[in-house]
mmCIF file of C-alpha atoms in Angstrom:
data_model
loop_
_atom_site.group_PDB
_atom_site.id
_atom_site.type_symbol
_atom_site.label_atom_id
_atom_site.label_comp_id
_atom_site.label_asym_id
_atom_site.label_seq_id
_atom_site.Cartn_x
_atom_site.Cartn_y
_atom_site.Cartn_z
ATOM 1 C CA UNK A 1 0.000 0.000 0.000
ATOM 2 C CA UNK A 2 1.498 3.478 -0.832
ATOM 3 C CA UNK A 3 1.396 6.423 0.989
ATOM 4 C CA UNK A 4 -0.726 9.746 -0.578
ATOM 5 C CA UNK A 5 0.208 11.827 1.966
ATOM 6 C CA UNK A 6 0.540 15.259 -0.162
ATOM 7 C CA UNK A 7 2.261 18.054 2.331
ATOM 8 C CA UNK A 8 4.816 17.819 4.999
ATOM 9 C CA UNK A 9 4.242 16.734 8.185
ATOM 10 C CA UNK A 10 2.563 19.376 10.304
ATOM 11 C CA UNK A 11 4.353 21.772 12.785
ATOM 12 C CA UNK A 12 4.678 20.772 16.611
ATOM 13 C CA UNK A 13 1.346 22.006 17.850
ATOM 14 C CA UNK A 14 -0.882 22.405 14.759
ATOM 15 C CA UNK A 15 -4.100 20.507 14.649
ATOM 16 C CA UNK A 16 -5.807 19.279 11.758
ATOM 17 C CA UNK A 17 -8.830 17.172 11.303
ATOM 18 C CA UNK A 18 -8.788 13.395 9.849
ATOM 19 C CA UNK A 19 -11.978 12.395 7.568
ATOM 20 C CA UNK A 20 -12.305 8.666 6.261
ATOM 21 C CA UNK A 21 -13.534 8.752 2.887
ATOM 22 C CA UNK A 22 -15.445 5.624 2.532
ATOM 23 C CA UNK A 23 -15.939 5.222 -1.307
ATOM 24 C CA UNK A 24 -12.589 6.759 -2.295
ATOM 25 C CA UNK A 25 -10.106 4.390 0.500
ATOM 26 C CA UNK A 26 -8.391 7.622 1.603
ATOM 27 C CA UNK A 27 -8.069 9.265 5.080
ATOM 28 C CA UNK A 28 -8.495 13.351 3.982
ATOM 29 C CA UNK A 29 -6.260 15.744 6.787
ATOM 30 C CA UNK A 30 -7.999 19.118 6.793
ATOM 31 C CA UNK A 31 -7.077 21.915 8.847
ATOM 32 C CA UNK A 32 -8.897 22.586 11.475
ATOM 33 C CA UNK A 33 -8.114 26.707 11.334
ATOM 34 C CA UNK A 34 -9.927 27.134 7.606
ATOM 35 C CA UNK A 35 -10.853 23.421 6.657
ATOM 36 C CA UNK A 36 -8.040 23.594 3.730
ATOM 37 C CA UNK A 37 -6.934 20.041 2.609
ATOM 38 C CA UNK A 38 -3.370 19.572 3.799
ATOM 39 C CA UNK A 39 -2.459 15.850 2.655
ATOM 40 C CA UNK A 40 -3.799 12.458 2.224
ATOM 41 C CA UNK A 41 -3.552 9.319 2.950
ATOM 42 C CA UNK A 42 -4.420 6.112 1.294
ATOM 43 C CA UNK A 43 -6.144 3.214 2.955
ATOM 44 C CA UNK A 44 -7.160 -0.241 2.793
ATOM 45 C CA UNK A 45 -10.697 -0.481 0.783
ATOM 46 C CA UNK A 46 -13.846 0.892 2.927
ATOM 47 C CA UNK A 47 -12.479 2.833 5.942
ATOM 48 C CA UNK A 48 -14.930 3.042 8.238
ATOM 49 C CA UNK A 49 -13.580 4.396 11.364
ATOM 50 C CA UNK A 50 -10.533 6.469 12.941
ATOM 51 C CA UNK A 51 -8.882 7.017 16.592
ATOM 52 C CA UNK A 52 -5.673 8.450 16.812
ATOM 53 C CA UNK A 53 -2.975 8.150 19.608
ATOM 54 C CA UNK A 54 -3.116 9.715 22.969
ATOM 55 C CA UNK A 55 0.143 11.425 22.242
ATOM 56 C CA UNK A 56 -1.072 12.727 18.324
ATOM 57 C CA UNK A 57 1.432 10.118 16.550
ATOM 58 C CA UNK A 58 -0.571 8.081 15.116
ATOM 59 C CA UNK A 59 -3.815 6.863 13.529
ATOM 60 C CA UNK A 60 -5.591 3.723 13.097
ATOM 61 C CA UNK A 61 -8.033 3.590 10.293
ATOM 62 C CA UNK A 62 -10.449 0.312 10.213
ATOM 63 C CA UNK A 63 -10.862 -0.739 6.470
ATOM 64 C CA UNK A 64 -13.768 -2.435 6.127
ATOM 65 C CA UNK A 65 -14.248 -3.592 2.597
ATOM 66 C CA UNK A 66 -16.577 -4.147 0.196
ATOM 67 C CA UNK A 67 -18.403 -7.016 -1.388
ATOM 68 C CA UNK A 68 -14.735 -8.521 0.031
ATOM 69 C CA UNK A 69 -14.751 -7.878 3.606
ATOM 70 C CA UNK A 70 -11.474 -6.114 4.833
ATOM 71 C CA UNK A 71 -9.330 -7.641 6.819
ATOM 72 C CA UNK A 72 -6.890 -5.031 7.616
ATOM 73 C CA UNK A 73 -5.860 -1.923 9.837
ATOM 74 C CA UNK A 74 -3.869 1.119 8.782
ATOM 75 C CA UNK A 75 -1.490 2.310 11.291
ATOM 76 C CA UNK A 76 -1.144 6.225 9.672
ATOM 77 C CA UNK A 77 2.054 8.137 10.837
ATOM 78 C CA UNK A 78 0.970 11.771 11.310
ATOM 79 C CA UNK A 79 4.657 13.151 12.771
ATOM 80 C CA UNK A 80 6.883 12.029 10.377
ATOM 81 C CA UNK A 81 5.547 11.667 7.206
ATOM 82 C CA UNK A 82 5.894 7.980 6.600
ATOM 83 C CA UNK A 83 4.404 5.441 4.744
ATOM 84 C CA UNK A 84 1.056 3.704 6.116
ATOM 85 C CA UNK A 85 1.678 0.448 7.809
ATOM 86 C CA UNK A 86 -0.975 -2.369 7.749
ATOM 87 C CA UNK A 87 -1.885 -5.029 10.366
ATOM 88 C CA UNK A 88 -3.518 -8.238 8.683
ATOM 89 C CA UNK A 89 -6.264 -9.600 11.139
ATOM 90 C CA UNK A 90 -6.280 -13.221 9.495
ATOM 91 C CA UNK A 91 -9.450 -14.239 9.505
ATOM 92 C CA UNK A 92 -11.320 -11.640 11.475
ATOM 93 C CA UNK A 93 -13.171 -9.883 9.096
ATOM 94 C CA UNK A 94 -15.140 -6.946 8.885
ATOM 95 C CA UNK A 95 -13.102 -4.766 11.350
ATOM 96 C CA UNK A 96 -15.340 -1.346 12.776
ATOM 97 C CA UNK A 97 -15.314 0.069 15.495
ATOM 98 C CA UNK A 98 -11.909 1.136 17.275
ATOM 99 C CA UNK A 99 -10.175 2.218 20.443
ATOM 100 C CA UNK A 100 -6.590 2.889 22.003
ATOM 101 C CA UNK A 101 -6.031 1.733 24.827
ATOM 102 C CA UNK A 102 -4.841 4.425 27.674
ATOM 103 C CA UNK A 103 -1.220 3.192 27.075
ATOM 104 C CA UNK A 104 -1.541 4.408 23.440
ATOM 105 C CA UNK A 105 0.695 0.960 22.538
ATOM 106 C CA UNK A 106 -2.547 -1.323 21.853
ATOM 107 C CA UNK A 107 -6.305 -1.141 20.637
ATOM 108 C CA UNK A 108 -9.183 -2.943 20.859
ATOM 109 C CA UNK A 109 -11.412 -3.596 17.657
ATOM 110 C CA UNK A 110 -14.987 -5.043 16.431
ATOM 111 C CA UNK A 111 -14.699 -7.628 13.878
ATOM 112 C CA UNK A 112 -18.179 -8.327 12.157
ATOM 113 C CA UNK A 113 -17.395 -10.837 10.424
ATOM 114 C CA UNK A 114 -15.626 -13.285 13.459
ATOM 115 C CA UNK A 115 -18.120 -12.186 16.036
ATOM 116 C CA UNK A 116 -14.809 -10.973 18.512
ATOM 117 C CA UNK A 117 -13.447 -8.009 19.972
ATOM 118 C CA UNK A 118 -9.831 -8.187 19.436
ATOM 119 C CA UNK A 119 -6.870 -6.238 21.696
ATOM 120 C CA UNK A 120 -4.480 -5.994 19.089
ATOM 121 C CA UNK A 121 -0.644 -4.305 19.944
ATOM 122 C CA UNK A 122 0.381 -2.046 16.676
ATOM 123 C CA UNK A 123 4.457 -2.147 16.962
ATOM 124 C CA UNK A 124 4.076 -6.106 16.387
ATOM 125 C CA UNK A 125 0.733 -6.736 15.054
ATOM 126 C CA UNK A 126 -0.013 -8.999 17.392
ATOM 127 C CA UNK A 127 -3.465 -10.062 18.662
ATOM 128 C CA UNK A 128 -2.656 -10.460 22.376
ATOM 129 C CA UNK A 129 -6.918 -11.113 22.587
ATOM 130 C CA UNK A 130 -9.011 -12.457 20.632
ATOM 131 C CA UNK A 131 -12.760 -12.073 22.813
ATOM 132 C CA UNK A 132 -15.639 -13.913 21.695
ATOM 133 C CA UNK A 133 -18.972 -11.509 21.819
ATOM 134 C CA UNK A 134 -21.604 -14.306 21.223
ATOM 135 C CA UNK A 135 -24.665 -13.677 18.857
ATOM 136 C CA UNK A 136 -24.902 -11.220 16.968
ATOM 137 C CA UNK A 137 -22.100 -8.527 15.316
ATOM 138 C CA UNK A 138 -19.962 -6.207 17.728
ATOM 139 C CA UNK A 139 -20.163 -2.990 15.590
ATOM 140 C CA UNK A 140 -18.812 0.162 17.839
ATOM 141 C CA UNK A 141 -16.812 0.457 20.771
ATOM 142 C CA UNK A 142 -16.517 2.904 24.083
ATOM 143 C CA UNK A 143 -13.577 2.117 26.477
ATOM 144 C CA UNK A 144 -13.153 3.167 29.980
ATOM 145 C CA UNK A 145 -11.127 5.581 30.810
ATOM 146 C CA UNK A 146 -8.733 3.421 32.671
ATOM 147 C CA UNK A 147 -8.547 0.930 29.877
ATOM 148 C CA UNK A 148 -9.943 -2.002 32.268
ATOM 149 C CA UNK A 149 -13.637 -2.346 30.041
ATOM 150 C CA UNK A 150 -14.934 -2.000 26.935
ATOM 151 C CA UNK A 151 -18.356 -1.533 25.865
ATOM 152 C CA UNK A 152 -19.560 -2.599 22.124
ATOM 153 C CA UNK A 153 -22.952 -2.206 20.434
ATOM 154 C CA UNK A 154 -24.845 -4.538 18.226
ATOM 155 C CA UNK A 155 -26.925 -3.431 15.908
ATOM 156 C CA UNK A 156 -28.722 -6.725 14.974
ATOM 157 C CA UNK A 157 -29.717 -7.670 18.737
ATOM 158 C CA UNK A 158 -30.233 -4.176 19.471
ATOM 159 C CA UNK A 159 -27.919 -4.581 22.920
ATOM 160 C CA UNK A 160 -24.802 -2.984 24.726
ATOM 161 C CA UNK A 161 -22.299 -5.637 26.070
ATOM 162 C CA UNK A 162 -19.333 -4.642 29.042
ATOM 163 C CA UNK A 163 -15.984 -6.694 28.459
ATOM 164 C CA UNK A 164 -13.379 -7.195 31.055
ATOM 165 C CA UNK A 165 -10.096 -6.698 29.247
ATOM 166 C CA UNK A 166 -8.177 -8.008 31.715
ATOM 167 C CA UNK A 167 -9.625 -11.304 32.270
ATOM 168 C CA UNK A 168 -10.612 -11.179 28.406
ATOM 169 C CA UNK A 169 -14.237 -12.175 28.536
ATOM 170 C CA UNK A 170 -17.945 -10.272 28.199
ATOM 171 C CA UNK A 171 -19.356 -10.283 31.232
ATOM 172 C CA UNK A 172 -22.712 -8.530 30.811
ATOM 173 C CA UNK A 173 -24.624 -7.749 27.965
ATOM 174 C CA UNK A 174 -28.328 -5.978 27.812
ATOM 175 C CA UNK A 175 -31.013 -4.508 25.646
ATOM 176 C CA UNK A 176 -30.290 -0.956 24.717
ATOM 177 C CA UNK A 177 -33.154 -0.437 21.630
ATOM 178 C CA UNK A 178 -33.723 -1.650 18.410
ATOM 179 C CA UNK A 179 -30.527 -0.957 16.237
ATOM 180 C CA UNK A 180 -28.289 -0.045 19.174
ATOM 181 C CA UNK A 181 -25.087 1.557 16.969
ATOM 182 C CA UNK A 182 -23.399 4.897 18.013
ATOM 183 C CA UNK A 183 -21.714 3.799 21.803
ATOM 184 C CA UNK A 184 -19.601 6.474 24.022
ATOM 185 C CA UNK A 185 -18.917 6.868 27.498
ATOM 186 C CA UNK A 186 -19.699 10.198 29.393
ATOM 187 C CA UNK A 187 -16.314 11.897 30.601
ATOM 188 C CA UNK A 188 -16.088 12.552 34.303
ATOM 189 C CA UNK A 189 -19.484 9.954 34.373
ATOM 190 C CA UNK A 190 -19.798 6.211 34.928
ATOM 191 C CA UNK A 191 -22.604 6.268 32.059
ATOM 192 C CA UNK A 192 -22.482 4.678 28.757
ATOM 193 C CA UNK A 193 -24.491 6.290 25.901
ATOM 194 C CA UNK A 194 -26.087 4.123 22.942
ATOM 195 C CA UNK A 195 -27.594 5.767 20.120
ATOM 196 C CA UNK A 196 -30.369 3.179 19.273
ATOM 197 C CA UNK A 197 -31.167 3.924 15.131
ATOM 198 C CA UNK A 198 -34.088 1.916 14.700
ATOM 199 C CA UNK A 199 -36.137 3.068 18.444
ATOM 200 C CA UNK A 200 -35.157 7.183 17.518
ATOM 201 C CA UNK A 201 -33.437 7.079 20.883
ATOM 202 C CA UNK A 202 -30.772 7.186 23.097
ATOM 203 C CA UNK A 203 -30.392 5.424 26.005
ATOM 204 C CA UNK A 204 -27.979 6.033 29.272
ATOM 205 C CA UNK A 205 -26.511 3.192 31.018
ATOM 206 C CA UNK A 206 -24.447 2.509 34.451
ATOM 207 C CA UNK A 207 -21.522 1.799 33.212
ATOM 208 C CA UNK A 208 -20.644 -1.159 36.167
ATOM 209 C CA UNK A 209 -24.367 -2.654 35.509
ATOM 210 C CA UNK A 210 -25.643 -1.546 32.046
ATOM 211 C CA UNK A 211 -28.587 -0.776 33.689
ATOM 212 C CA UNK A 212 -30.534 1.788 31.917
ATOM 213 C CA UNK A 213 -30.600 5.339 33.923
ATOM 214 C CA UNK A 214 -32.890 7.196 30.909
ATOM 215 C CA UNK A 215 -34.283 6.804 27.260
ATOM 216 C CA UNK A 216 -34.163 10.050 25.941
ATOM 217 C CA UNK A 217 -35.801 10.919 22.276
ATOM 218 C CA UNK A 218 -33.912 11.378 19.215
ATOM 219 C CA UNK A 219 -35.844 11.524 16.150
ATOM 220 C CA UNK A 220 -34.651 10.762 12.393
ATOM 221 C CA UNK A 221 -32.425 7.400 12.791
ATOM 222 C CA UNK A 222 -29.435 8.490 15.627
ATOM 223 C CA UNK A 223 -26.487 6.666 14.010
ATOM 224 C CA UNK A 224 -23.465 8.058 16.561
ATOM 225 C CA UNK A 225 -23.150 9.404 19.828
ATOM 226 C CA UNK A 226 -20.500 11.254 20.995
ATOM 227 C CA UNK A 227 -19.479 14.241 24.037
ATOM 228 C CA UNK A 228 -17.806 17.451 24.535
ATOM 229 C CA UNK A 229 -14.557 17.072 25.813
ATOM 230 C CA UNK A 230 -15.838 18.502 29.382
ATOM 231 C CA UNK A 231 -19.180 15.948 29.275
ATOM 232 C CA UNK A 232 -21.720 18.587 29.514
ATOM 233 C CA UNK A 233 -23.200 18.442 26.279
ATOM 234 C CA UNK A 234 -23.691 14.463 24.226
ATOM 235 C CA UNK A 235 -23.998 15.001 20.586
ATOM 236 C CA UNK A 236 -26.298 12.751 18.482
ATOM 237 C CA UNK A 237 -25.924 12.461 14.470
ATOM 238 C CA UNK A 238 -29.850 11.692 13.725
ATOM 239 C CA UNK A 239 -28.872 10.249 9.803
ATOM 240 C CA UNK A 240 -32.295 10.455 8.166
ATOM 241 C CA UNK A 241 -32.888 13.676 9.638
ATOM 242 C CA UNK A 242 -30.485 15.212 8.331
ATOM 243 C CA UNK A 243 -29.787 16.725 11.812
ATOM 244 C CA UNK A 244 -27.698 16.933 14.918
ATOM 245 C CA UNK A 245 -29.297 16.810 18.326
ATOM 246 C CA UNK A 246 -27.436 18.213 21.691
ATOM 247 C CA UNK A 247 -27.982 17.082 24.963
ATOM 248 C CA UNK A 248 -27.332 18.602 28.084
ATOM 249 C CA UNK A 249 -25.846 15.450 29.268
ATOM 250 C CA UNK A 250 -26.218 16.242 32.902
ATOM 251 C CA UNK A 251 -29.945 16.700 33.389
ATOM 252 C CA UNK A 252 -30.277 14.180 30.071
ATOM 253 C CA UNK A 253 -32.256 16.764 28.121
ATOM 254 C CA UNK A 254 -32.492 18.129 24.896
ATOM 255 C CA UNK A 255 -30.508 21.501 24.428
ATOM 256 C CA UNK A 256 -30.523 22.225 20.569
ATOM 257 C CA UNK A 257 -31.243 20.658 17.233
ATOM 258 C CA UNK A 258 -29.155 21.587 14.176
ATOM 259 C CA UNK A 259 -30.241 21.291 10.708
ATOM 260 C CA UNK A 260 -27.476 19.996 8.442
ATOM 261 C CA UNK A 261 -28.998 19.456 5.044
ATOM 262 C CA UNK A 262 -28.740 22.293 2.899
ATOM 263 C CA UNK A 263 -31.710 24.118 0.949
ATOM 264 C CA UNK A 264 -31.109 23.856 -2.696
ATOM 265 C CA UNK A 265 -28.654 20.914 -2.747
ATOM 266 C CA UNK A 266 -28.527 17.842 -4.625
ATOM 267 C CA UNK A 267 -27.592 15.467 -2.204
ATOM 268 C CA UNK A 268 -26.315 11.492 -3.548
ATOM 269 C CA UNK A 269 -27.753 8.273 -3.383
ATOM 270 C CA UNK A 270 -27.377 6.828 -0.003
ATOM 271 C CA UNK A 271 -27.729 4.072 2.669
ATOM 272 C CA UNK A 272 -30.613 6.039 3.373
ATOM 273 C CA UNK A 273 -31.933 7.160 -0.090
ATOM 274 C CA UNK A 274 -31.082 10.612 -1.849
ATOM 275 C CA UNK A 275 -30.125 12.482 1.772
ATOM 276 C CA UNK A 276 -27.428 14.496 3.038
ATOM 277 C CA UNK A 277 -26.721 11.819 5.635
ATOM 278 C CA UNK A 278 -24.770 13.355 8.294
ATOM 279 C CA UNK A 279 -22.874 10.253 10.234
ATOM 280 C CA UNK A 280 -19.717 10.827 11.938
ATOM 281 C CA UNK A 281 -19.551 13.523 14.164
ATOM 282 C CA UNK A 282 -16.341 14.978 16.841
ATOM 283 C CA UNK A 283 -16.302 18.139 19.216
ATOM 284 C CA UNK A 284 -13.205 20.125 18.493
ATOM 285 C CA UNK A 285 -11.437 20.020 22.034
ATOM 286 C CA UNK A 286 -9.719 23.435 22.306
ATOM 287 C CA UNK A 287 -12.336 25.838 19.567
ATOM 288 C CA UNK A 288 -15.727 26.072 20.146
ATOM 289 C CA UNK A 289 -16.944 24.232 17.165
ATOM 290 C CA UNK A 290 -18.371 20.407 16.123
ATOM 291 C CA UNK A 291 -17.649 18.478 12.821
ATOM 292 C CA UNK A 292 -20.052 16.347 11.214
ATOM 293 C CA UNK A 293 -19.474 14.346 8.239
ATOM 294 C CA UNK A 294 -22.245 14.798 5.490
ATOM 295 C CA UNK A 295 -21.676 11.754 3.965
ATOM 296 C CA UNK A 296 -24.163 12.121 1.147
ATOM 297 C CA UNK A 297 -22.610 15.694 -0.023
ATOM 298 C CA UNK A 298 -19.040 15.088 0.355
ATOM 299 C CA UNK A 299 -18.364 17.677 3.235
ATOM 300 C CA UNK A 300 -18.395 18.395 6.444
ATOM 301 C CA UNK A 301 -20.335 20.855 8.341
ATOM 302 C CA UNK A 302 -18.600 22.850 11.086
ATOM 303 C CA UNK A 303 -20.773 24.071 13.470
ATOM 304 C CA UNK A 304 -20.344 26.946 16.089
ATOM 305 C CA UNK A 305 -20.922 25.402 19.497
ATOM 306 C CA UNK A 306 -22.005 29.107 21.252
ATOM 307 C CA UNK A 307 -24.904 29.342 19.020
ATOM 308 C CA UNK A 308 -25.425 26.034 17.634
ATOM 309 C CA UNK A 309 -25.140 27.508 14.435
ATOM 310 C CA UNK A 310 -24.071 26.113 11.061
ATOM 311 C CA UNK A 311 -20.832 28.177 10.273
ATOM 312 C CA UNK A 312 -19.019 26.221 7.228
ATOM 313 C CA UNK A 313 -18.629 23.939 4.839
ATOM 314 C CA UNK A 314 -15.529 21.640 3.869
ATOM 315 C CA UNK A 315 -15.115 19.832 1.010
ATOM 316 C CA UNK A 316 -14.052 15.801 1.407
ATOM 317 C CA UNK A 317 -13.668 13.665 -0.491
ATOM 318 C CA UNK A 318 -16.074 10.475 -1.651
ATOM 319 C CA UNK A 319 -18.828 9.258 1.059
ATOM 320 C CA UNK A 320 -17.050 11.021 4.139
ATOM 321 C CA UNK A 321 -17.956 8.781 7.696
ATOM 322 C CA UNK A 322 -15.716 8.619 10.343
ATOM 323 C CA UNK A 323 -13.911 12.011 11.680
ATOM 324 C CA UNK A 324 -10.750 12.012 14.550
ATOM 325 C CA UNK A 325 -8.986 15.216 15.563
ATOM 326 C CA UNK A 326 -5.149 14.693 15.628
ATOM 327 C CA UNK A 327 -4.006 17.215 18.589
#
């Protein structure tokens, strides 16, 4: 695989924002002062989802596949420039959802097509775990912030399961609602969130028990779930909506709703029909502003967090999904 990384790596201390564009196998890097397209890299076919490094170094990109299912992760060098790296899963197909672990040395991922959640260690490429869900397809995953659990949503059983990485096992699993997808865990909060696309809601779970706290409406097929970096405010990506919802994640009610199709605009054919289709979305850490993906107009919308207010528009490139902010 061969690197399209088209700039220089970036100055100690610039950010810049990473976009996987699904239908095109690259991973865009925008920055994140004026949106403009600073390099590229390519990936493995499909790339569905991005986390990058606790320190900035690196990314991992999940390539999914096609009518083939991937079987691959990219291990993207953001520092220095170099080539992407790939880590063959063997037979574990169908890798999604990602994590680092706290130790920023190993990750956890879903694997649809081999039912496991696997801890994998990127110098080597080693699977040091290879943790059997049971039925059903692990699709995203939230881990703790200590590293000690992970939490992964299936969208066909419509549940939330807790895994013990140390002992390597699932040791709870419970309904969440129909098409249980978008999974994060509140900061500074022992609650799990689950973004449940077929029930229009979003339900809040104790993270030690899974226990549901609240079900709290989200209208238009909520496809990701995600937080501020503080934890007040839980952001929902409602996909046939064409809108993002905000939560005041504290009293676990609705604070804003942002509409992110345009007027006018001749949106693609989607997952979803002809729709804008706005899937990944990421709070900027340090600016007041979120990014969501429009995945069925090539862009992404940045939005001013003060006013809730749709402030931009960045071009991507083909079928943009998953978004990660290198630091």
């Amino acid at each position: 695989m061969t690197s399209l990384v088209l700039s220089a790596a970036l100055p100690a201390g610039a950010a810049e924002l990473l976009v996987g564009n699904k239908s095109a196998d690259t991973v865009w890097r925008l920055s994140l002062e004026d949106g403009r397209k600073l390099g590229e890299f390519a990936s493995g076919q499909a790339p569905h989802e991005i986390v990058v490094s606790p320190d900035g170094s690196t990314a991992l990109v999940a390539n999914y596949g096609g009518p083939t299912p991937g079987n691959t992760l990219s291990v993207l060098d953001l520092r220095g420039g170099a080539a992407p790296r790939v880590l063959d899963l063997g037979r574990h197909g169908r890798p999604h959802g990602l994590r680092f672990l706290p130790n920023g040395r190993e990750a956890v991922v879903t694997t649809e097509a081999s039912a496991q959640l696997l801890r994998v260690d990127l110098a080597s490429g080693k699977r040091l775990a290879e943790i059997p869900l049971g039925e059903g397809r692990g699709h995203m995953v939230a881990v703790s912030a200590d590293g000690k659990f992970a939490y992964v949503s299936k969208i066909d059983r419509g549940t939330v399961s807790r895994v013990d990485l140390g002992s390597g096992a699932k040791v709870a699993e419970v309904a969440a609602g129909a098409g249980a997808e978008g999974i994060a865990l509140r900061p500074g909060a022992d609650e799990v969130w689950v973004s449940n696309r077929a029930a229009d809601t979003v339900t809040v779970h104790d993270a030690r028990t899974l226990e549901v706290l609240a079900t709290l409406p989200s209208a238009g097929f909520p496809i990701r779930v995600v937080f501020t970096a503080d934890g007040r405010q839980a952001l929902v990506s409602n996909a046939r909506a064409g809108t993002l919802a905000v939560f005041d994640a504290a009293k676990r009610k609705p604070l804003a709703t942002v509409a992110l199709a345009r007027k006018g605009v001749e949106y693609r054919d989607t997952l979803l029909g002809r729709a804008a289709l706005p899937i990944g979305v990421i709070a900027d850490p340090k600016r007041p502003r979120v990014y969501v993906a429009i995945s069925g107009g090539d862009e992404v919308v940045v939005i001013d967090r003060k006013r809730w207010k749709v402030i931009a528009h960045w071009a991507t490139g083909r079928e943009p999904d998953a978004l990660a902010i290198a630091p």
